[in-house]
Amino acid sequence: MTNINRRRFLKRTGVTATGLAVLGAGTASAERYGIPIVSTRGHFDDDGNLTAGHTQTGYDTTGDVPGVDTGCVDELTVFIHGWHKSGDTPEQNAKDKFLSAKNNLEAAGYGGALVGYSWDNDAGGGVDFGWGEAQTVAQKNGVKLAQFAVDLKYYCPNVTLRFSSHSLGAQVLLSSLRSLDVTSWWTDRGYEVDSVHMLGAAQDNEAPTTEWMDTYNAITNQTTATFNYHNEADDVLQWVYNTIEFDQALGETGYEDGNTPAPNYVEYDATSQVGDDHSNYLDTLGDEMVYHMNNVSSYV
């Protein structure tokens, strides 16, 4: 099937799979960039509501995303950026993160393809700088990322699929796993995300434990292994979670003491490498991420 015909087929097919379409993401074009991008930017307003012309599962692409736009690859990592409230260039900041992920992973020996996932990370405003609205948008993006995973596996069932996130991107990622966990088309075929890598996760530290059974089950059922790189010196997470959430972040403390994490959940203390720079994870942890990718079976 040609690239053009494949995209037309994606648009017109609508067989449901417990909330997701087996196909039918409604993919449209997004601005071309040097790295393939799946984008939902502009799909949500500042209150976290879908904007006109966009659907719960729809996403756009730059026209060169493996599987849904072009041919299959052996391995694909989707990198999801985090929150952005400084300056007026959130989309360019996301692209810079994608390039950093690609460069740092390739320098560490990663040989697969990398796709960026771009979302409305600058929604909202007010006394919390839009943190509440940004979380809402992140959560609602989970089903869109899950739809991309379904579409990818439809065309490329043998692809090794990985998810990686920075900061608030962890809420997009974990929401997508929860969506996949109730998608019969995906689960009936035994598909899973081969590895998950969360960097400085801006997510409650109870999330991967039995305190949050839906997320615990999603990690257990939908990933081969999930790696959390946490950093006790991360002052951004300390500010957001201690000051705004009155809680602690998974990316700061690791999972909450006294709770039981999912059996395939793995923690890596990156404090000595990352330090207090919240943007420093990719620059310092490429080797560890690629090692974990290459040795997933050792952690299961």
mmCIF file of C-alpha atoms in Angstrom:
data_model
loop_
_atom_site.group_PDB
_atom_site.id
_atom_site.type_symbol
_atom_site.label_atom_id
_atom_site.label_comp_id
_atom_site.label_asym_id
_atom_site.label_seq_id
_atom_site.Cartn_x
_atom_site.Cartn_y
_atom_site.Cartn_z
ATOM 1 C CA MET A 1 0.000 0.000 0.000
ATOM 2 C CA THR A 2 1.407 3.401 -0.937
ATOM 3 C CA ASN A 3 1.929 6.144 1.614
ATOM 4 C CA ILE A 4 -1.000 8.214 0.241
ATOM 5 C CA ASN A 5 -3.386 5.254 0.097
ATOM 6 C CA ARG A 6 -2.376 4.155 3.590
ATOM 7 C CA ARG A 7 -3.229 7.578 5.001
ATOM 8 C CA ARG A 8 -6.598 7.582 3.170
ATOM 9 C CA PHE A 9 -7.372 4.133 4.578
ATOM 10 C CA LEU A 10 -6.524 5.337 8.085
ATOM 11 C CA LYS A 11 -8.980 8.181 7.668
ATOM 12 C CA ARG A 12 -11.932 6.176 6.410
ATOM 13 C CA THR A 13 -11.720 3.052 8.588
ATOM 14 C CA GLY A 14 -13.538 3.148 11.914
ATOM 15 C CA VAL A 15 -13.768 -0.285 13.526
ATOM 16 C CA THR A 16 -13.882 0.308 17.262
ATOM 17 C CA ALA A 17 -11.766 -1.453 19.853
ATOM 18 C CA THR A 18 -13.137 -0.559 23.290
ATOM 19 C CA GLY A 19 -12.865 3.175 22.916
ATOM 20 C CA LEU A 20 -10.160 3.260 20.257
ATOM 21 C CA ALA A 21 -10.496 2.786 16.535
ATOM 22 C CA VAL A 22 -8.495 -0.145 15.208
ATOM 23 C CA LEU A 23 -7.676 2.322 12.470
ATOM 24 C CA GLY A 24 -9.089 5.720 11.806
ATOM 25 C CA ALA A 25 -6.928 8.109 13.788
ATOM 26 C CA GLY A 26 -7.946 10.875 11.426
ATOM 27 C CA THR A 27 -4.309 11.703 10.743
ATOM 28 C CA ALA A 28 -3.615 15.009 9.060
ATOM 29 C CA SER A 29 -0.505 16.889 8.148
ATOM 30 C CA ALA A 30 1.658 18.720 10.669
ATOM 31 C CA GLU A 31 4.568 21.029 10.015
ATOM 32 C CA ARG A 32 7.542 19.131 8.567
ATOM 33 C CA TYR A 33 10.600 18.959 10.803
ATOM 34 C CA GLY A 34 13.885 17.084 10.766
ATOM 35 C CA ILE A 35 12.506 14.413 13.111
ATOM 36 C CA PRO A 36 9.183 12.600 12.432
ATOM 37 C CA ILE A 37 6.500 13.967 14.748
ATOM 38 C CA VAL A 38 3.097 12.786 15.907
ATOM 39 C CA SER A 39 1.314 15.964 16.972
ATOM 40 C CA THR A 40 -1.863 16.935 18.791
ATOM 41 C CA ARG A 41 -0.812 20.561 19.144
ATOM 42 C CA GLY A 42 -3.818 22.844 18.739
ATOM 43 C CA HIS A 43 -6.247 20.034 19.576
ATOM 44 C CA PHE A 44 -7.039 21.487 23.028
ATOM 45 C CA ASP A 45 -7.905 24.973 24.273
ATOM 46 C CA ASP A 46 -6.662 26.634 27.457
ATOM 47 C CA ASP A 47 -9.396 24.927 29.481
ATOM 48 C CA GLY A 48 -8.384 21.464 28.289
ATOM 49 C CA ASN A 49 -11.330 21.015 25.927
ATOM 50 C CA LEU A 50 -11.079 19.647 22.394
ATOM 51 C CA THR A 51 -11.063 22.363 19.752
ATOM 52 C CA ALA A 52 -13.302 22.331 16.668
ATOM 53 C CA GLY A 53 -12.488 19.665 14.118
ATOM 54 C CA HIS A 54 -10.558 17.410 16.480
ATOM 55 C CA THR A 55 -11.531 14.083 18.003
ATOM 56 C CA GLN A 56 -10.710 12.159 21.159
ATOM 57 C CA THR A 57 -8.355 9.802 19.308
ATOM 58 C CA GLY A 58 -7.147 11.936 16.389
ATOM 59 C CA TYR A 59 -3.566 12.999 15.801
ATOM 60 C CA ASP A 60 -1.543 14.720 13.091
ATOM 61 C CA THR A 61 1.827 13.740 11.642
ATOM 62 C CA THR A 62 4.633 15.349 9.693
ATOM 63 C CA GLY A 63 4.023 12.825 6.910
ATOM 64 C CA ASP A 64 7.123 10.738 7.572
ATOM 65 C CA VAL A 65 6.220 8.755 10.691
ATOM 66 C CA PRO A 66 7.176 5.080 10.334
ATOM 67 C CA GLY A 67 4.240 2.703 10.139
ATOM 68 C CA VAL A 68 1.416 5.204 9.677
ATOM 69 C CA ASP A 69 3.054 7.272 6.910
ATOM 70 C CA THR A 70 5.946 5.197 5.595
ATOM 71 C CA GLY A 71 7.197 1.630 5.788
ATOM 72 C CA CYS A 72 7.853 -0.327 8.944
ATOM 73 C CA VAL A 73 11.043 -0.154 10.984
ATOM 74 C CA ASP A 74 12.435 -2.795 13.331
ATOM 75 C CA GLU A 75 12.397 -0.521 16.392
ATOM 76 C CA LEU A 76 10.706 2.762 17.235
ATOM 77 C CA THR A 77 10.891 4.985 20.317
ATOM 78 C CA VAL A 78 8.230 7.641 20.910
ATOM 79 C CA PHE A 79 9.602 10.521 22.986
ATOM 80 C CA ILE A 80 7.053 12.711 24.832
ATOM 81 C CA HIS A 81 8.124 16.154 26.027
ATOM 82 C CA GLY A 82 6.991 17.830 29.236
ATOM 83 C CA TRP A 83 5.439 21.089 30.503
ATOM 84 C CA HIS A 84 6.416 24.457 29.027
ATOM 85 C CA LYS A 85 5.527 27.798 30.605
ATOM 86 C CA SER A 86 8.669 29.866 30.037
ATOM 87 C CA GLY A 87 8.852 31.991 26.897
ATOM 88 C CA ASP A 88 6.552 31.916 23.881
ATOM 89 C CA THR A 89 7.984 29.064 21.809
ATOM 90 C CA PRO A 90 6.573 25.844 23.289
ATOM 91 C CA GLU A 91 6.440 24.053 19.941
ATOM 92 C CA GLN A 92 10.068 24.839 19.126
ATOM 93 C CA ASN A 93 11.068 23.846 22.646
ATOM 94 C CA ALA A 94 9.403 20.474 22.044
ATOM 95 C CA LYS A 95 11.317 20.041 18.791
ATOM 96 C CA ASP A 96 14.557 20.860 20.592
ATOM 97 C CA LYS A 97 13.751 18.122 23.128
ATOM 98 C CA PHE A 98 13.153 15.617 20.326
ATOM 99 C CA LEU A 99 16.497 16.480 18.756
ATOM 100 C CA SER A 100 18.229 16.156 22.125
ATOM 101 C CA ALA A 101 16.642 12.739 22.648
ATOM 102 C CA LYS A 102 17.704 11.562 19.200
ATOM 103 C CA ASN A 103 21.272 12.847 19.524
ATOM 104 C CA ASN A 104 21.851 11.561 23.042
ATOM 105 C CA LEU A 105 20.365 8.127 22.425
ATOM 106 C CA GLU A 106 22.234 7.672 19.151
ATOM 107 C CA ALA A 107 25.475 8.757 20.826
ATOM 108 C CA ALA A 108 24.853 6.008 23.388
ATOM 109 C CA GLY A 109 24.408 3.403 20.637
ATOM 110 C CA TYR A 110 20.668 3.415 19.986
ATOM 111 C CA GLY A 111 20.040 2.207 16.434
ATOM 112 C CA GLY A 112 16.251 2.443 16.158
ATOM 113 C CA ALA A 113 13.987 5.189 14.864
ATOM 114 C CA LEU A 114 12.802 8.039 17.104
ATOM 115 C CA VAL A 115 9.493 9.876 16.764
ATOM 116 C CA GLY A 116 8.533 12.958 18.777
ATOM 117 C CA TYR A 117 5.101 13.306 20.376
ATOM 118 C CA SER A 118 4.084 16.988 20.492
ATOM 119 C CA TRP A 119 1.116 18.155 22.578
ATOM 120 C CA ASP A 120 -0.428 21.354 24.011
ATOM 121 C CA ASN A 121 1.926 21.656 26.980
ATOM 122 C CA ASP A 122 1.342 25.404 27.411
ATOM 123 C CA ALA A 123 -2.393 25.327 28.125
ATOM 124 C CA GLY A 124 -3.940 27.371 30.905
ATOM 125 C CA GLY A 125 -2.715 30.155 33.159
ATOM 126 C CA GLY A 126 -3.430 31.832 36.481
ATOM 127 C CA VAL A 127 -1.871 31.424 39.909
ATOM 128 C CA ASP A 128 -0.600 27.908 39.145
ATOM 129 C CA PHE A 129 0.759 28.999 35.731
ATOM 130 C CA GLY A 130 -1.662 26.612 34.019
ATOM 131 C CA TRP A 131 -0.408 23.512 35.803
ATOM 132 C CA GLY A 132 -3.915 22.167 36.382
ATOM 133 C CA GLU A 133 -4.996 22.632 32.769
ATOM 134 C CA ALA A 134 -1.719 21.198 31.488
ATOM 135 C CA GLN A 135 -2.310 18.042 33.528
ATOM 136 C CA THR A 136 -5.806 17.740 32.070
ATOM 137 C CA VAL A 137 -4.471 18.038 28.530
ATOM 138 C CA ALA A 138 -1.688 15.542 29.284
ATOM 139 C CA GLN A 139 -4.189 12.994 30.570
ATOM 140 C CA LYS A 140 -6.478 13.456 27.555
ATOM 141 C CA ASN A 141 -3.525 12.907 25.222
ATOM 142 C CA GLY A 142 -3.126 9.371 26.524
ATOM 143 C CA VAL A 143 -5.886 7.970 24.328
ATOM 144 C CA LYS A 144 -4.394 9.741 21.302
ATOM 145 C CA LEU A 145 -0.970 8.212 21.903
ATOM 146 C CA ALA A 146 -2.657 4.840 22.446
ATOM 147 C CA GLN A 147 -4.390 5.251 19.067
ATOM 148 C CA PHE A 148 -1.015 5.821 17.429
ATOM 149 C CA ALA A 149 0.300 2.628 19.053
ATOM 150 C CA VAL A 150 -2.725 0.702 17.732
ATOM 151 C CA ASP A 151 -2.253 2.082 14.216
ATOM 152 C CA LEU A 152 1.474 1.336 14.299
ATOM 153 C CA LYS A 153 0.959 -2.264 15.407
ATOM 154 C CA TYR A 154 -1.763 -2.791 12.812
ATOM 155 C CA TYR A 155 0.716 -2.140 10.020
ATOM 156 C CA CYS A 156 3.902 -3.216 11.809
ATOM 157 C CA PRO A 157 3.009 -6.002 14.259
ATOM 158 C CA ASN A 158 6.638 -7.016 14.754
ATOM 159 C CA VAL A 159 8.026 -3.567 15.543
ATOM 160 C CA THR A 160 9.777 -3.131 18.902
ATOM 161 C CA LEU A 161 7.887 -0.190 20.400
ATOM 162 C CA ARG A 162 9.267 1.955 23.232
ATOM 163 C CA PHE A 163 7.916 5.019 25.039
ATOM 164 C CA SER A 164 10.074 7.626 26.732
ATOM 165 C CA SER A 165 8.985 10.826 28.476
ATOM 166 C CA HIS A 166 10.317 13.866 30.271
ATOM 167 C CA SER A 167 8.569 15.614 33.159
ATOM 168 C CA LEU A 168 4.788 16.030 32.608
ATOM 169 C CA GLY A 169 5.087 13.806 29.542
ATOM 170 C CA ALA A 170 4.911 10.929 32.036
ATOM 171 C CA GLN A 171 1.208 11.677 32.526
ATOM 172 C CA VAL A 172 0.637 11.362 28.778
ATOM 173 C CA LEU A 173 2.589 8.108 28.756
ATOM 174 C CA LEU A 174 0.895 6.449 31.736
ATOM 175 C CA SER A 175 -2.535 7.569 30.524
ATOM 176 C CA SER A 176 -1.800 5.881 27.186
ATOM 177 C CA LEU A 177 -0.927 2.620 28.945
ATOM 178 C CA ARG A 178 -4.222 2.742 30.832
ATOM 179 C CA SER A 179 -6.054 3.250 27.519
ATOM 180 C CA LEU A 180 -4.243 0.324 25.918
ATOM 181 C CA ASP A 181 -5.085 -1.857 28.908
ATOM 182 C CA VAL A 182 -8.808 -1.596 28.073
ATOM 183 C CA THR A 183 -8.436 -1.836 24.285
ATOM 184 C CA SER A 184 -9.463 -5.340 23.273
ATOM 185 C CA TRP A 185 -7.935 -5.193 19.784
ATOM 186 C CA TRP A 186 -4.535 -4.561 21.401
ATOM 187 C CA THR A 187 -4.803 -6.882 24.403
ATOM 188 C CA ASP A 188 -6.338 -9.808 22.484
ATOM 189 C CA ARG A 189 -3.232 -9.905 20.296
ATOM 190 C CA GLY A 190 -0.854 -9.810 23.240
ATOM 191 C CA TYR A 191 0.808 -6.562 22.155
ATOM 192 C CA GLU A 192 2.784 -4.526 24.654
ATOM 193 C CA VAL A 193 5.205 -1.627 24.813
ATOM 194 C CA ASP A 194 8.616 -3.282 24.946
ATOM 195 C CA SER A 195 10.097 -0.737 27.331
ATOM 196 C CA VAL A 196 9.108 2.533 29.009
ATOM 197 C CA HIS A 197 11.606 5.172 30.183
ATOM 198 C CA MET A 198 10.370 8.059 32.356
ATOM 199 C CA LEU A 199 12.791 10.912 33.027
ATOM 200 C CA GLY A 200 12.005 13.255 35.925
ATOM 201 C CA ALA A 201 8.369 12.167 35.922
ATOM 202 C CA ALA A 202 5.961 14.915 37.015
ATOM 203 C CA GLN A 203 3.477 12.341 38.284
ATOM 204 C CA ASP A 204 2.296 11.401 41.763
ATOM 205 C CA ASN A 205 4.696 8.934 43.340
ATOM 206 C CA GLU A 206 1.877 6.511 44.147
ATOM 207 C CA ALA A 207 1.121 5.983 40.449
ATOM 208 C CA PRO A 208 3.031 2.732 39.720
ATOM 209 C CA THR A 209 1.919 1.078 42.966
ATOM 210 C CA THR A 210 -1.147 -0.749 44.261
ATOM 211 C CA GLU A 211 -2.434 2.635 45.466
ATOM 212 C CA TRP A 212 -3.339 3.293 41.817
ATOM 213 C CA MET A 213 -4.479 -0.125 40.611
ATOM 214 C CA ASP A 214 -5.409 1.033 37.089
ATOM 215 C CA THR A 215 -1.865 2.310 36.493
ATOM 216 C CA TYR A 216 -0.276 -0.630 38.342
ATOM 217 C CA ASN A 217 -2.202 -3.025 36.094
ATOM 218 C CA ALA A 218 -1.414 -1.043 32.940
ATOM 219 C CA ILE A 219 2.330 -1.134 33.664
ATOM 220 C CA THR A 220 2.143 -4.836 34.521
ATOM 221 C CA ASN A 221 0.046 -5.837 31.516
ATOM 222 C CA GLN A 222 1.119 -3.411 28.784
ATOM 223 C CA THR A 223 4.887 -3.076 29.204
ATOM 224 C CA THR A 224 7.688 -5.608 29.231
ATOM 225 C CA ALA A 225 9.546 -3.365 31.670
ATOM 226 C CA THR A 226 9.076 0.204 32.891
ATOM 227 C CA PHE A 227 12.086 2.248 34.016
ATOM 228 C CA ASN A 228 11.775 5.344 36.214
ATOM 229 C CA TYR A 229 14.812 7.644 36.430
ATOM 230 C CA HIS A 230 14.339 9.737 39.579
ATOM 231 C CA ASN A 231 16.336 12.552 41.089
ATOM 232 C CA GLU A 232 16.017 13.820 44.668
ATOM 233 C CA ALA A 233 17.798 17.073 43.747
ATOM 234 C CA ASP A 234 15.244 18.067 41.067
ATOM 235 C CA ASP A 235 14.135 21.494 42.323
ATOM 236 C CA VAL A 236 11.468 21.911 39.607
ATOM 237 C CA LEU A 237 9.655 18.777 40.745
ATOM 238 C CA GLN A 238 10.086 19.842 44.367
ATOM 239 C CA TRP A 239 8.453 23.183 43.570
ATOM 240 C CA VAL A 240 5.584 21.786 41.506
ATOM 241 C CA TYR A 241 4.693 18.895 43.776
ATOM 242 C CA ASN A 242 5.511 20.286 47.221
ATOM 243 C CA THR A 243 4.058 23.733 46.541
ATOM 244 C CA ILE A 244 1.192 23.135 44.113
ATOM 245 C CA GLU A 245 0.233 19.481 44.556
ATOM 246 C CA PHE A 246 1.107 19.145 48.266
ATOM 247 C CA ASP A 247 2.551 15.779 47.304
ATOM 248 C CA GLN A 248 5.775 14.304 45.977
ATOM 249 C CA ALA A 249 6.683 13.433 42.412
ATOM 250 C CA LEU A 250 7.618 10.013 41.078
ATOM 251 C CA GLY A 251 10.576 11.631 39.326
ATOM 252 C CA GLU A 252 11.884 13.090 42.576
ATOM 253 C CA THR A 253 11.466 10.350 45.186
ATOM 254 C CA GLY A 254 10.745 7.211 43.194
ATOM 255 C CA TYR A 255 7.633 5.259 44.183
ATOM 256 C CA GLU A 256 6.128 6.055 47.574
ATOM 257 C CA ASP A 257 7.720 4.225 50.506
ATOM 258 C CA GLY A 258 5.615 1.421 51.924
ATOM 259 C CA ASN A 259 3.716 0.778 48.714
ATOM 260 C CA THR A 260 4.108 -2.134 46.312
ATOM 261 C CA PRO A 261 5.126 -1.254 42.728
ATOM 262 C CA ALA A 262 4.266 -3.228 39.614
ATOM 263 C CA PRO A 263 6.470 -6.335 39.303
ATOM 264 C CA ASN A 264 8.117 -5.142 36.073
ATOM 265 C CA TYR A 265 8.736 -1.595 37.338
ATOM 266 C CA VAL A 266 12.411 -0.651 37.784
ATOM 267 C CA GLU A 267 13.900 2.422 39.461
ATOM 268 C CA TYR A 268 17.199 4.140 38.722
ATOM 269 C CA ASP A 269 18.509 6.823 41.092
ATOM 270 C CA ALA A 270 19.964 9.509 38.822
ATOM 271 C CA THR A 271 20.561 12.142 41.497
ATOM 272 C CA SER A 272 24.352 12.117 41.267
ATOM 273 C CA GLN A 273 24.255 12.426 37.468
ATOM 274 C CA VAL A 274 21.421 14.882 36.851
ATOM 275 C CA GLY A 275 21.687 17.211 39.857
ATOM 276 C CA ASP A 276 19.254 20.099 40.264
ATOM 277 C CA ASP A 277 18.851 20.813 36.532
ATOM 278 C CA HIS A 278 15.435 19.508 35.461
ATOM 279 C CA SER A 279 16.429 19.750 31.795
ATOM 280 C CA ASN A 280 19.587 17.664 32.262
ATOM 281 C CA TYR A 281 18.182 14.128 32.115
ATOM 282 C CA LEU A 282 18.733 13.420 28.421
ATOM 283 C CA ASP A 283 22.262 14.830 28.490
ATOM 284 C CA THR A 284 23.327 12.567 31.341
ATOM 285 C CA LEU A 285 21.324 9.337 31.068
ATOM 286 C CA GLY A 286 21.603 8.248 27.428
ATOM 287 C CA ASP A 287 23.957 5.382 28.245
ATOM 288 C CA GLU A 288 21.690 4.072 31.000
ATOM 289 C CA MET A 289 18.572 4.274 28.839
ATOM 290 C CA VAL A 290 20.160 2.389 25.943
ATOM 291 C CA TYR A 291 21.585 -0.219 28.307
ATOM 292 C CA HIS A 292 18.126 -0.777 29.749
ATOM 293 C CA MET A 293 16.626 -0.984 26.245
ATOM 294 C CA ASN A 294 19.153 -3.613 25.272
ATOM 295 C CA ASN A 295 18.695 -5.677 28.444
ATOM 296 C CA VAL A 296 14.966 -5.467 29.147
ATOM 297 C CA SER A 297 14.678 -9.223 29.720
ATOM 298 C CA SER A 298 17.105 -8.991 32.626
ATOM 299 C CA TYR A 299 14.629 -6.857 34.591
ATOM 300 C CA VAL A 300 11.510 -8.985 34.128
#
